[in-house]
């Protein structure tokens, strides 16, 4: 038995319910032996002598258009037909069918068919098991995946590097980096399977994505010391991780090392470096890198790279340059996507050019590009800040016409706009309507509480505050401070005292604004004994007055 059998349970399938094809039975614990094994092996060996005529047709069907069928029903029908063939098709044909299902992302169905193959005694090989393990990992069934690993060993097969690469990828996808490192370490320690470039790259990519850049860099250096040469994907993953952590100089050094070794970069190598340089306002280096990319490496920037540039120049206020880049994109056939236009729209709104931003929305529609919720949120925020609530509400209604469901941020923007315009009761009505069909967050409540308190509707604010917990939301420090200040400014000192007591009991503290307001009230209204006590409690809770 191999040391790599991570799971102690052997793979055994649930008992068959007869010989009928039942591809929709869900996967269970797996044992790939069945009463039909001997017969199937005989049929399997028969394929080495000649290919029967029906199997030639089957092979053509499977290889036609890569998958041989366009939908799930066709795949299931073909599988049932294959089970009735005499002699049975070989494992290659069944593997081809399972692979096609994986391409369709029908992982659970592929697992069920794999189960049925084992029940019917259809020969399987290491490729079949690898496909099934891959499906388990995509379906968040890691326990089943490792049970299948035990099944490989039970059948007398030897797990190969693909098997372990798939398991490592599955562990990393579920943020189990410790288990992935252990599995990789055991591969090195016992030497049963030699990690390849895919193994290392999978580890590095997964560690970068799960927030372990230092460990990823260690694996990269270890890979270089081993007899395994990093490829473009490996370098790109490390460079991307370094850039995301602000280590752009290290990323540039690694890029230079990559070029010296003759490993050619691609657009995904350049994009994170360009992004990091733009964020650091290192424009000359951006220009030089783009020149290297296009002239020396003959790599044309893709939509992602162009969008980074549009976003960077938009944020720096160079709208003309951003628009020129979009024109260049169209000329080169790298057509802008909604994210590209969102960056330009954000810049328009940031500079107060809201009419130009609205014109850009109409231009996007004319190009048959679908605006996103974020597109509308940019515009709603801008028009609300400019007190043009009527246009904002028209835009909000257009979202539904375009099939977009507003997000919680959308409603928070509108509620804030209504409150800023001194329309808290309209905001409250809008709030109640949204509360019936949308998920609201603590920011929504704080926006409403602040708007009601600032417009002398503190009683309604208190009612709303007490309703929060009933809707599954609990006040935090910011929420308490908003409602306490509202009570203090409206001379509801007894209510404020109760809220201060509750806030401190919950482990929260008064912020500097609340404490300063209390100090001002203590000095101006010495006759009220409630205020000094509250002031002292707030000070003792952790904040000093301004």
Short mmCIF file of C-alpha atoms in Angstrom, two decimals:
data_model
loop_
_atom_site.label_atom_id
_atom_site.label_comp_id
_atom_site.label_asym_id
_atom_site.label_seq_id
_atom_site.Cartn_x
_atom_site.Cartn_y
_atom_site.Cartn_z
CA UNK A 1 0.00 0.00 0.00
CA UNK A 2 1.38 3.42 -0.95
CA UNK A 3 2.16 6.02 1.67
CA UNK A 4 0.18 8.53 -0.38
CA UNK A 5 -3.17 7.05 0.65
CA UNK A 6 -4.25 10.08 2.65
CA UNK A 7 -7.70 8.74 3.43
CA UNK A 8 -7.90 5.53 5.44
CA UNK A 9 -11.29 4.59 4.00
CA UNK A 10 -11.29 2.31 0.98
CA UNK A 11 -13.46 3.28 -1.95
CA UNK A 12 -16.67 1.27 -2.19
CA UNK A 13 -19.79 2.01 -4.15
CA UNK A 14 -23.27 1.58 -2.82
CA UNK A 15 -24.89 -1.69 -3.99
CA UNK A 16 -26.32 -1.64 -7.49
CA UNK A 17 -30.06 -1.64 -7.94
CA UNK A 18 -29.98 -4.03 -10.87
CA UNK A 19 -28.36 -3.84 -14.27
CA UNK A 20 -30.35 -0.89 -15.57
CA UNK A 21 -28.57 2.31 -16.42
CA UNK A 22 -29.04 4.79 -13.59
CA UNK A 23 -26.63 7.63 -14.35
CA UNK A 24 -28.35 10.09 -12.04
CA UNK A 25 -27.59 8.16 -8.83
CA UNK A 26 -25.46 10.40 -6.64
CA UNK A 27 -21.89 9.42 -5.80
CA UNK A 28 -21.20 7.53 -2.62
CA UNK A 29 -18.26 5.59 -1.19
CA UNK A 30 -16.66 3.66 -4.05
CA UNK A 31 -15.69 0.05 -4.71
CA UNK A 32 -15.05 -0.48 -8.39
CA UNK A 33 -15.49 -4.31 -8.37
CA UNK A 34 -18.75 -5.83 -9.53
CA UNK A 35 -20.21 -9.07 -10.71
CA UNK A 36 -19.70 -8.12 -14.37
CA UNK A 37 -15.93 -7.60 -14.10
CA UNK A 38 -14.75 -10.78 -15.85
CA UNK A 39 -17.13 -10.36 -18.74
CA UNK A 40 -16.11 -6.73 -19.14
CA UNK A 41 -12.40 -7.56 -19.13
CA UNK A 42 -12.98 -10.06 -21.90
CA UNK A 43 -14.77 -7.43 -23.94
CA UNK A 44 -12.05 -4.93 -23.17
CA UNK A 45 -9.28 -7.21 -24.44
CA UNK A 46 -11.30 -7.78 -27.61
CA UNK A 47 -10.63 -4.18 -28.61
CA UNK A 48 -6.98 -4.87 -29.15
CA UNK A 49 -7.71 -7.16 -32.09
CA UNK A 50 -10.14 -5.06 -34.08
CA UNK A 51 -12.53 -2.14 -33.72
CA UNK A 52 -16.16 -3.24 -34.28
CA UNK A 53 -18.18 -1.20 -36.74
CA UNK A 54 -20.50 0.34 -34.09
CA UNK A 55 -17.46 1.54 -32.20
CA UNK A 56 -16.12 3.35 -35.25
CA UNK A 57 -19.39 5.28 -35.40
CA UNK A 58 -19.14 5.90 -31.66
CA UNK A 59 -15.61 7.24 -31.96
CA UNK A 60 -16.73 9.60 -34.72
CA UNK A 61 -19.63 10.80 -32.58
CA UNK A 62 -17.41 11.42 -29.57
CA UNK A 63 -14.74 13.28 -31.52
CA UNK A 64 -17.21 15.34 -33.56
CA UNK A 65 -17.19 18.96 -32.36
CA UNK A 66 -14.87 17.89 -29.51
CA UNK A 67 -17.68 16.55 -27.33
CA UNK A 68 -20.08 14.87 -29.75
CA UNK A 69 -23.19 16.38 -28.17
CA UNK A 70 -24.56 19.77 -27.30
CA UNK A 71 -26.45 19.18 -24.08
CA UNK A 72 -26.70 16.97 -21.02
CA UNK A 73 -29.62 14.88 -22.30
CA UNK A 74 -27.60 13.85 -25.36
CA UNK A 75 -24.70 12.83 -23.11
CA UNK A 76 -26.91 10.67 -20.88
CA UNK A 77 -28.60 9.07 -23.89
CA UNK A 78 -25.23 8.25 -25.42
CA UNK A 79 -23.98 6.78 -22.13
CA UNK A 80 -26.98 4.44 -21.88
CA UNK A 81 -26.46 3.43 -25.51
CA UNK A 82 -22.80 2.66 -24.85
CA UNK A 83 -23.74 0.38 -21.94
CA UNK A 84 -25.87 -1.77 -24.29
CA UNK A 85 -23.15 -2.21 -26.91
CA UNK A 86 -21.66 -5.67 -27.46
CA UNK A 87 -18.78 -5.76 -27.01
CA UNK A 88 -18.56 -2.80 -24.64
CA UNK A 89 -16.66 0.26 -25.82
CA UNK A 90 -13.17 0.60 -24.39
CA UNK A 91 -12.21 2.85 -21.49
CA UNK A 92 -10.96 5.49 -23.94
CA UNK A 93 -14.47 6.11 -25.21
CA UNK A 94 -15.96 6.34 -21.74
CA UNK A 95 -13.16 8.68 -20.63
CA UNK A 96 -13.87 10.84 -23.66
CA UNK A 97 -17.52 11.10 -22.64
CA UNK A 98 -16.65 11.97 -19.02
CA UNK A 99 -14.16 14.60 -20.20
CA UNK A 100 -16.86 16.18 -22.34
CA UNK A 101 -19.13 16.40 -19.29
CA UNK A 102 -16.32 18.06 -17.33
CA UNK A 103 -15.98 20.65 -20.10
CA UNK A 104 -19.71 21.28 -19.70
CA UNK A 105 -19.08 21.68 -15.92
CA UNK A 106 -21.49 18.81 -15.22
CA UNK A 107 -19.28 17.49 -12.43
CA UNK A 108 -21.97 15.74 -10.39
CA UNK A 109 -23.32 13.99 -13.48
CA UNK A 110 -19.84 12.84 -14.48
CA UNK A 111 -19.36 11.40 -10.98
CA UNK A 112 -22.67 9.54 -11.22
CA UNK A 113 -21.69 8.06 -14.58
CA UNK A 114 -18.34 7.02 -13.14
CA UNK A 115 -20.23 5.26 -10.34
CA UNK A 116 -22.45 3.49 -12.87
CA UNK A 117 -19.43 2.36 -14.87
CA UNK A 118 -18.00 0.71 -11.76
CA UNK A 119 -21.33 -0.92 -10.92
CA UNK A 120 -21.62 -2.31 -14.45
CA UNK A 121 -18.04 -3.59 -14.38
CA UNK A 122 -16.88 -1.36 -17.23
CA UNK A 123 -13.07 -1.23 -17.29
CA UNK A 124 -11.66 1.96 -15.81
CA UNK A 125 -8.07 3.13 -15.72
CA UNK A 126 -6.02 5.79 -13.97
CA UNK A 127 -7.32 8.43 -16.41
CA UNK A 128 -10.91 7.60 -15.43
CA UNK A 129 -10.05 7.94 -11.75
CA UNK A 130 -8.26 11.24 -12.37
CA UNK A 131 -11.35 12.60 -14.13
CA UNK A 132 -13.53 11.53 -11.19
CA UNK A 133 -11.13 13.08 -8.65
CA UNK A 134 -11.17 16.30 -10.64
CA UNK A 135 -14.98 16.31 -10.52
CA UNK A 136 -14.90 15.76 -6.74
CA UNK A 137 -12.58 18.73 -6.28
CA UNK A 138 -14.79 20.97 -8.41
CA UNK A 139 -17.85 19.84 -6.42
CA UNK A 140 -16.21 20.50 -3.02
CA UNK A 141 -16.14 16.77 -2.24
CA UNK A 142 -12.55 16.40 -1.09
CA UNK A 143 -13.37 13.46 1.16
CA UNK A 144 -14.66 11.53 -1.86
CA UNK A 145 -11.60 12.61 -3.85
CA UNK A 146 -9.25 11.05 -1.30
CA UNK A 147 -11.47 7.98 -1.11
CA UNK A 148 -10.99 7.62 -4.84
CA UNK A 149 -7.25 7.86 -4.28
CA UNK A 150 -7.57 4.84 -1.99
CA UNK A 151 -9.63 3.15 -4.71
CA UNK A 152 -6.80 3.65 -7.20
CA UNK A 153 -4.45 1.79 -4.91
CA UNK A 154 -6.98 -0.96 -4.23
CA UNK A 155 -7.36 -1.59 -7.96
CA UNK A 156 -3.61 -1.96 -8.33
CA UNK A 157 -3.14 1.25 -10.29
CA UNK A 158 -0.38 3.72 -9.45
CA UNK A 159 -1.42 7.35 -8.85
CA UNK A 160 0.46 9.63 -11.23
CA UNK A 161 1.46 13.26 -11.09
CA UNK A 162 -1.91 14.31 -12.58
CA UNK A 163 -3.68 12.61 -9.66
CA UNK A 164 -1.72 14.56 -7.08
CA UNK A 165 -1.82 17.84 -9.02
CA UNK A 166 -5.60 17.57 -9.04
CA UNK A 167 -5.78 16.85 -5.31
CA UNK A 168 -3.42 19.72 -4.49
CA UNK A 169 -5.50 22.07 -6.63
CA UNK A 170 -8.65 20.91 -4.85
CA UNK A 171 -7.13 21.49 -1.40
CA UNK A 172 -5.93 24.97 -2.31
CA UNK A 173 -9.32 25.85 -3.80
CA UNK A 174 -10.82 25.21 -0.36
CA UNK A 175 -8.09 27.27 1.33
CA UNK A 176 -6.51 24.18 2.87
CA UNK A 177 -2.98 25.33 2.12
CA UNK A 178 -1.53 23.41 5.09
CA UNK A 179 -2.89 20.09 3.80
CA UNK A 180 -1.72 20.95 0.27
CA UNK A 181 1.81 21.65 1.54
CA UNK A 182 1.78 18.36 3.47
CA UNK A 183 0.72 16.42 0.38
CA UNK A 184 3.43 18.13 -1.70
CA UNK A 185 6.05 17.50 1.01
CA UNK A 186 5.16 13.80 1.07
CA UNK A 187 5.63 13.63 -2.70
CA UNK A 188 9.16 14.96 -2.26
CA UNK A 189 9.87 12.90 0.87
CA UNK A 190 8.83 9.50 -0.43
CA UNK A 191 9.72 10.12 -4.07
CA UNK A 192 6.91 7.97 -5.45
CA UNK A 193 5.84 10.66 -7.90
CA UNK A 194 8.12 13.48 -9.00
CA UNK A 195 6.42 16.89 -8.94
CA UNK A 196 6.39 18.53 -12.36
CA UNK A 197 6.06 22.14 -13.45
CA UNK A 198 2.27 21.91 -13.09
CA UNK A 199 2.62 20.71 -9.48
CA UNK A 200 4.89 23.58 -8.53
CA UNK A 201 2.86 26.15 -10.45
CA UNK A 202 -0.37 24.90 -8.87
CA UNK A 203 1.15 25.22 -5.41
CA UNK A 204 2.54 28.67 -6.11
CA UNK A 205 -0.69 29.95 -7.66
CA UNK A 206 -2.82 28.57 -4.83
CA UNK A 207 -0.56 29.98 -2.11
CA UNK A 208 -0.56 33.39 -3.78
CA UNK A 209 -4.35 33.41 -3.98
CA UNK A 210 -4.79 32.28 -0.36
CA UNK A 211 -2.59 35.04 1.02
CA UNK A 212 0.70 33.19 1.51
CA UNK A 213 3.10 35.05 -0.82
CA UNK A 214 6.20 34.30 1.29
CA UNK A 215 5.53 30.56 1.18
CA UNK A 216 4.81 30.81 -2.55
CA UNK A 217 8.18 32.52 -3.08
CA UNK A 218 9.88 29.76 -1.07
CA UNK A 219 8.31 27.15 -3.35
CA UNK A 220 9.45 29.14 -6.38
CA UNK A 221 13.06 29.19 -5.15
CA UNK A 222 12.85 25.50 -4.27
CA UNK A 223 11.56 24.82 -7.77
CA UNK A 224 14.57 26.61 -9.27
CA UNK A 225 16.92 24.45 -7.16
CA UNK A 226 15.15 21.32 -8.34
CA UNK A 227 15.37 19.94 -11.83
CA UNK A 228 12.12 21.66 -12.73
CA UNK A 229 12.27 24.84 -14.80
CA UNK A 230 9.58 27.48 -14.06
CA UNK A 231 7.47 28.43 -17.06
CA UNK A 232 5.65 31.59 -18.06
CA UNK A 233 2.65 30.80 -15.87
CA UNK A 234 4.85 30.18 -12.82
CA UNK A 235 6.69 33.49 -13.22
CA UNK A 236 3.46 35.37 -13.93
CA UNK A 237 1.83 34.06 -10.75
CA UNK A 238 4.76 35.11 -8.56
CA UNK A 239 5.04 38.50 -10.27
CA UNK A 240 1.32 39.09 -9.78
CA UNK A 241 1.58 38.22 -6.08
CA UNK A 242 4.59 40.51 -5.54
CA UNK A 243 2.80 43.40 -7.24
CA UNK A 244 -0.34 42.93 -5.15
CA UNK A 245 1.79 43.18 -2.01
CA UNK A 246 3.47 46.39 -3.19
CA UNK A 247 6.80 44.75 -4.06
CA UNK A 248 6.96 46.09 -7.58
CA UNK A 249 10.78 46.35 -7.63
CA UNK A 250 11.06 42.66 -6.73
CA UNK A 251 8.56 41.92 -9.49
CA UNK A 252 10.65 43.89 -12.00
CA UNK A 253 13.77 41.96 -10.95
CA UNK A 254 11.95 38.68 -11.45
CA UNK A 255 10.73 39.88 -14.83
CA UNK A 256 14.32 40.65 -15.86
CA UNK A 257 15.45 37.22 -14.64
CA UNK A 258 12.66 35.64 -16.69
CA UNK A 259 13.81 37.44 -19.87
CA UNK A 260 17.47 36.48 -19.25
CA UNK A 261 16.50 32.82 -19.01
CA UNK A 262 14.70 33.01 -22.33
CA UNK A 263 11.25 32.41 -20.82
CA UNK A 264 8.86 34.58 -22.82
CA UNK A 265 6.32 36.69 -20.92
CA UNK A 266 2.74 37.20 -22.03
CA UNK A 267 0.17 39.93 -21.44
CA UNK A 268 -0.71 38.43 -18.04
CA UNK A 269 2.93 38.84 -17.01
CA UNK A 270 2.94 42.53 -17.90
CA UNK A 271 -0.50 43.53 -16.60
CA UNK A 272 0.20 43.35 -12.82
CA UNK A 273 3.54 45.17 -13.21
CA UNK A 274 1.90 47.92 -15.25
CA UNK A 275 -0.87 48.16 -12.64
CA UNK A 276 1.64 48.45 -9.78
CA UNK A 277 3.73 51.06 -11.61
CA UNK A 278 0.61 53.10 -12.39
CA UNK A 279 -0.46 52.96 -8.74
CA UNK A 280 2.97 54.31 -7.79
CA UNK A 281 2.79 57.08 -10.44
CA UNK A 282 5.92 55.72 -12.13
CA UNK A 283 4.70 56.80 -15.56
CA UNK A 284 8.09 56.77 -17.32
CA UNK A 285 8.60 53.13 -16.38
CA UNK A 286 5.06 52.35 -17.56
CA UNK A 287 5.94 53.82 -20.96
CA UNK A 288 9.23 51.89 -21.12
CA UNK A 289 7.56 48.61 -20.16
CA UNK A 290 4.81 49.08 -22.73
CA UNK A 291 7.47 49.75 -25.37
CA UNK A 292 9.29 46.53 -24.40
CA UNK A 293 6.03 44.65 -24.48
CA UNK A 294 4.91 45.82 -27.92
CA UNK A 295 8.20 46.43 -29.76
CA UNK A 296 10.66 43.95 -28.26
CA UNK A 297 8.33 41.09 -27.38
CA UNK A 298 5.72 41.78 -30.09
CA UNK A 299 2.93 41.33 -27.52
CA UNK A 300 -0.16 43.44 -28.04
CA UNK A 301 -1.88 44.63 -24.86
CA UNK A 302 -5.16 42.83 -24.28
CA UNK A 303 -8.43 44.25 -22.92
CA UNK A 304 -7.26 43.73 -19.33
CA UNK A 305 -4.02 45.65 -19.86
CA UNK A 306 -5.76 48.48 -21.72
CA UNK A 307 -8.38 48.72 -18.97
CA UNK A 308 -5.62 49.08 -16.35
CA UNK A 309 -4.22 52.00 -18.35
CA UNK A 310 -7.63 53.65 -18.81
CA UNK A 311 -8.30 53.33 -15.08
CA UNK A 312 -4.87 54.67 -14.11
CA UNK A 313 -4.96 57.71 -16.39
CA UNK A 314 -8.58 58.41 -15.42
CA UNK A 315 -7.72 58.41 -11.72
CA UNK A 316 -4.78 60.74 -12.34
CA UNK A 317 -7.14 63.19 -14.04
CA UNK A 318 -5.76 62.69 -17.57
CA UNK A 319 -9.13 62.06 -19.21
CA UNK A 320 -7.93 62.90 -22.71
CA UNK A 321 -5.23 60.23 -22.49
CA UNK A 322 -7.77 57.74 -21.14
CA UNK A 323 -10.10 58.44 -24.07
CA UNK A 324 -7.22 58.09 -26.55
CA UNK A 325 -6.44 54.65 -25.10
CA UNK A 326 -10.07 53.61 -25.64
CA UNK A 327 -9.85 54.80 -29.25
CA UNK A 328 -6.63 52.81 -29.67
CA UNK A 329 -8.38 49.73 -28.29
CA UNK A 330 -11.11 49.98 -30.91
CA UNK A 331 -8.51 50.45 -33.67
CA UNK A 332 -6.66 47.30 -32.58
CA UNK A 333 -9.79 45.20 -32.23
CA UNK A 334 -9.48 44.93 -28.42
CA UNK A 335 -12.92 46.33 -27.76
CA UNK A 336 -13.54 47.96 -24.38
CA UNK A 337 -15.77 46.18 -21.86
CA UNK A 338 -18.02 47.73 -19.25
CA UNK A 339 -15.18 47.75 -16.67
CA UNK A 340 -13.16 49.93 -19.05
CA UNK A 341 -15.96 52.44 -19.40
CA UNK A 342 -16.68 52.39 -15.67
CA UNK A 343 -13.17 53.68 -15.02
CA UNK A 344 -13.69 56.61 -17.40
CA UNK A 345 -17.16 57.29 -16.00
CA UNK A 346 -15.79 57.37 -12.45
CA UNK A 347 -13.26 59.97 -13.54
CA UNK A 348 -15.92 62.15 -15.18
CA UNK A 349 -17.99 62.06 -12.00
CA UNK A 350 -14.96 62.74 -9.83
CA UNK A 351 -14.30 65.93 -11.78
CA UNK A 352 -17.94 66.98 -11.62
CA UNK A 353 -18.60 66.31 -15.31
CA UNK A 354 -21.82 64.44 -14.63
CA UNK A 355 -23.43 65.35 -17.95
CA UNK A 356 -20.46 63.81 -19.79
CA UNK A 357 -20.79 60.73 -17.58
CA UNK A 358 -24.47 60.41 -18.52
CA UNK A 359 -23.59 60.85 -22.21
CA UNK A 360 -21.04 58.06 -21.80
CA UNK A 361 -23.81 55.78 -20.49
CA UNK A 362 -25.85 56.45 -23.62
CA UNK A 363 -22.77 55.80 -25.77
CA UNK A 364 -22.22 52.47 -24.01
CA UNK A 365 -25.82 51.46 -24.71
CA UNK A 366 -25.44 52.39 -28.40
CA UNK A 367 -22.51 49.96 -28.59
CA UNK A 368 -24.78 47.23 -27.14
CA UNK A 369 -22.60 46.93 -24.05
CA UNK A 370 -24.63 46.08 -20.96
CA UNK A 371 -24.11 48.51 -18.06
CA UNK A 372 -23.55 46.89 -14.68
CA UNK A 373 -24.96 47.76 -11.27
CA UNK A 374 -21.61 49.37 -10.51
CA UNK A 375 -22.04 51.60 -13.59
CA UNK A 376 -25.35 52.86 -12.24
CA UNK A 377 -24.01 53.22 -8.71
CA UNK A 378 -21.29 55.57 -10.02
CA UNK A 379 -23.91 57.75 -11.70
CA UNK A 380 -26.41 57.62 -8.83
CA UNK A 381 -23.76 58.73 -6.35
CA UNK A 382 -22.67 61.60 -8.59
CA UNK A 383 -26.19 62.92 -9.25
CA UNK A 384 -27.16 62.60 -5.58
CA UNK A 385 -24.05 64.54 -4.53
CA UNK A 386 -25.03 67.25 -7.01
CA UNK A 387 -28.55 67.31 -5.56
CA UNK A 388 -30.12 66.10 -8.83
CA UNK A 389 -32.26 63.47 -7.21
CA UNK A 390 -34.90 63.41 -9.95
CA UNK A 391 -32.31 62.22 -12.49
CA UNK A 392 -30.94 59.75 -9.95
CA UNK A 393 -34.39 58.23 -9.44
CA UNK A 394 -34.89 58.00 -13.23
CA UNK A 395 -31.60 56.11 -13.48
CA UNK A 396 -32.69 53.84 -10.63
CA UNK A 397 -35.89 52.97 -12.50
CA UNK A 398 -33.89 52.31 -15.69
CA UNK A 399 -31.95 49.62 -13.87
CA UNK A 400 -35.05 47.46 -13.62
CA UNK A 401 -35.86 48.06 -17.29
CA UNK A 402 -32.41 46.74 -18.19
CA UNK A 403 -32.87 43.66 -16.02
CA UNK A 404 -30.45 44.77 -13.30
CA UNK A 405 -31.25 44.14 -9.65
CA UNK A 406 -30.07 47.04 -7.47
CA UNK A 407 -27.48 46.18 -4.85
CA UNK A 408 -27.48 47.23 -1.21
CA UNK A 409 -24.97 49.95 -2.20
CA UNK A 410 -27.50 51.29 -4.71
CA UNK A 411 -30.12 51.78 -2.01
CA UNK A 412 -27.62 53.23 0.44
CA UNK A 413 -26.66 55.88 -2.14
CA UNK A 414 -30.29 56.87 -2.75
CA UNK A 415 -31.18 56.90 0.94
CA UNK A 416 -28.19 59.11 1.66
CA UNK A 417 -29.22 61.43 -1.18
CA UNK A 418 -32.78 61.76 0.13
CA UNK A 419 -31.54 62.49 3.64
CA UNK A 420 -29.01 65.03 2.39
CA UNK A 421 -31.83 66.87 0.61
CA UNK A 422 -33.76 67.04 3.88
CA UNK A 423 -36.32 64.42 2.87
CA UNK A 424 -36.02 61.87 5.69
CA UNK A 425 -39.66 60.79 5.53
CA UNK A 426 -39.38 60.02 1.81
CA UNK A 427 -36.19 58.15 2.60
CA UNK A 428 -38.01 56.20 5.33
CA UNK A 429 -40.80 55.27 2.91
CA UNK A 430 -38.22 54.15 0.34
CA UNK A 431 -36.39 52.23 3.08
CA UNK A 432 -39.53 50.32 4.07
CA UNK A 433 -40.25 49.39 0.45
CA UNK A 434 -36.72 48.06 -0.06
CA UNK A 435 -36.78 46.23 3.26
CA UNK A 436 -39.51 43.98 1.85
CA UNK A 437 -37.48 42.56 -1.01
CA UNK A 438 -33.79 43.37 -0.62
CA UNK A 439 -31.02 42.54 1.79
CA UNK A 440 -30.10 45.64 3.79
CA UNK A 441 -26.87 46.05 5.74
CA UNK A 442 -25.76 48.04 8.75
CA UNK A 443 -24.69 50.94 6.50
CA UNK A 444 -28.31 51.20 5.29
CA UNK A 445 -29.55 51.54 8.86
CA UNK A 446 -26.82 53.99 9.85
CA UNK A 447 -27.64 56.13 6.80
CA UNK A 448 -31.29 56.23 7.82
CA UNK A 449 -30.53 56.85 11.51
CA UNK A 450 -28.18 59.70 10.65
CA UNK A 451 -30.68 61.23 8.22
CA UNK A 452 -33.57 61.04 10.69
CA UNK A 453 -31.53 62.42 13.59
CA UNK A 454 -30.12 65.30 11.53
CA UNK A 455 -33.65 66.25 10.49
CA UNK A 456 -35.08 66.18 14.05
CA UNK A 457 -36.92 62.88 13.65
CA UNK A 458 -35.17 61.24 16.57
CA UNK A 459 -38.25 59.31 17.75
CA UNK A 460 -38.48 57.52 14.42
CA UNK A 461 -34.74 56.98 14.54
CA UNK A 462 -35.07 55.32 17.96
CA UNK A 463 -37.86 53.07 16.66
CA UNK A 464 -35.71 52.07 13.69
CA UNK A 465 -32.71 51.47 15.97
CA UNK A 466 -34.71 49.04 18.11
CA UNK A 467 -35.92 47.19 14.97
CA UNK A 468 -32.39 46.39 13.80
CA UNK A 469 -31.86 43.26 15.87
CA UNK A 470 -35.22 41.90 14.70
CA UNK A 471 -33.87 42.03 11.14
CA UNK A 472 -30.74 40.11 12.05
CA UNK A 473 -28.46 43.14 12.32
CA UNK A 474 -26.80 44.28 15.54
CA UNK A 475 -25.58 47.81 16.24
CA UNK A 476 -21.85 48.42 16.30
CA UNK A 477 -19.89 51.31 17.79
CA UNK A 478 -20.72 53.59 14.86
CA UNK A 479 -24.45 52.87 15.11
CA UNK A 480 -24.54 53.63 18.85
CA UNK A 481 -22.65 56.89 18.40
CA UNK A 482 -25.03 58.08 15.69
CA UNK A 483 -28.17 57.47 17.75
CA UNK A 484 -26.62 58.80 20.99
CA UNK A 485 -25.64 62.07 19.27
CA UNK A 486 -29.14 62.31 17.81
CA UNK A 487 -30.63 61.99 21.30
CA UNK A 488 -28.20 64.52 22.79
CA UNK A 489 -28.82 67.13 20.09
CA UNK A 490 -32.57 66.75 20.56
CA UNK A 491 -32.24 66.92 24.39
CA UNK A 492 -33.40 63.36 24.97
CA UNK A 493 -30.82 62.94 27.71
CA UNK A 494 -32.48 60.05 29.49
CA UNK A 495 -32.60 58.02 26.28
CA UNK A 496 -28.99 58.95 25.57
CA UNK A 497 -27.96 57.77 29.06
CA UNK A 498 -29.59 54.37 28.54
CA UNK A 499 -27.91 54.00 25.17
CA UNK A 500 -24.50 54.96 26.59
CA UNK A 501 -24.91 52.34 29.33
CA UNK A 502 -25.87 49.69 26.78
CA UNK A 503 -23.06 50.66 24.41
CA UNK A 504 -20.43 50.36 27.15
CA UNK A 505 -21.92 47.06 28.35
CA UNK A 506 -21.57 45.73 24.80
CA UNK A 507 -17.88 46.61 24.81
CA UNK A 508 -18.12 49.61 22.49
CA UNK A 509 -16.76 53.10 23.18
CA UNK A 510 -17.88 56.63 22.48
CA UNK A 511 -15.98 58.26 19.63
CA UNK A 512 -14.31 61.65 19.81
CA UNK A 513 -17.29 63.50 18.26
CA UNK A 514 -19.76 62.10 20.81
CA UNK A 515 -17.42 62.80 23.73
CA UNK A 516 -16.77 66.35 22.50
CA UNK A 517 -20.52 66.98 22.14
CA UNK A 518 -21.08 65.79 25.71
CA UNK A 519 -18.33 68.04 27.01
CA UNK A 520 -19.90 71.01 25.26
CA UNK A 521 -23.31 70.19 26.77
CA UNK A 522 -21.85 69.77 30.26
CA UNK A 523 -20.36 73.26 30.08
CA UNK A 524 -23.51 74.86 28.70
CA UNK A 525 -26.16 73.00 30.73
CA UNK A 526 -24.70 72.49 34.20
CA UNK A 527 -28.16 72.14 35.75
CA UNK A 528 -28.68 68.67 34.21
CA UNK A 529 -26.88 66.04 36.36
CA UNK A 530 -27.29 63.35 33.64
CA UNK A 531 -24.73 64.96 31.36
CA UNK A 532 -21.60 64.92 33.59
CA UNK A 533 -22.20 61.25 34.46
CA UNK A 534 -22.52 60.35 30.79
CA UNK A 535 -19.43 62.38 29.96
CA UNK A 536 -17.37 60.58 32.59
CA UNK A 537 -18.60 57.18 31.45
CA UNK A 538 -17.66 57.97 27.87
CA UNK A 539 -14.21 59.13 28.94
CA UNK A 540 -13.65 56.01 30.99
CA UNK A 541 -14.78 53.86 28.07
CA UNK A 542 -11.59 54.71 26.23
CA UNK A 543 -11.78 58.09 24.48
CA UNK A 544 -10.67 61.53 25.54
CA UNK A 545 -12.56 64.66 24.59
CA UNK A 546 -11.18 66.80 21.80
#
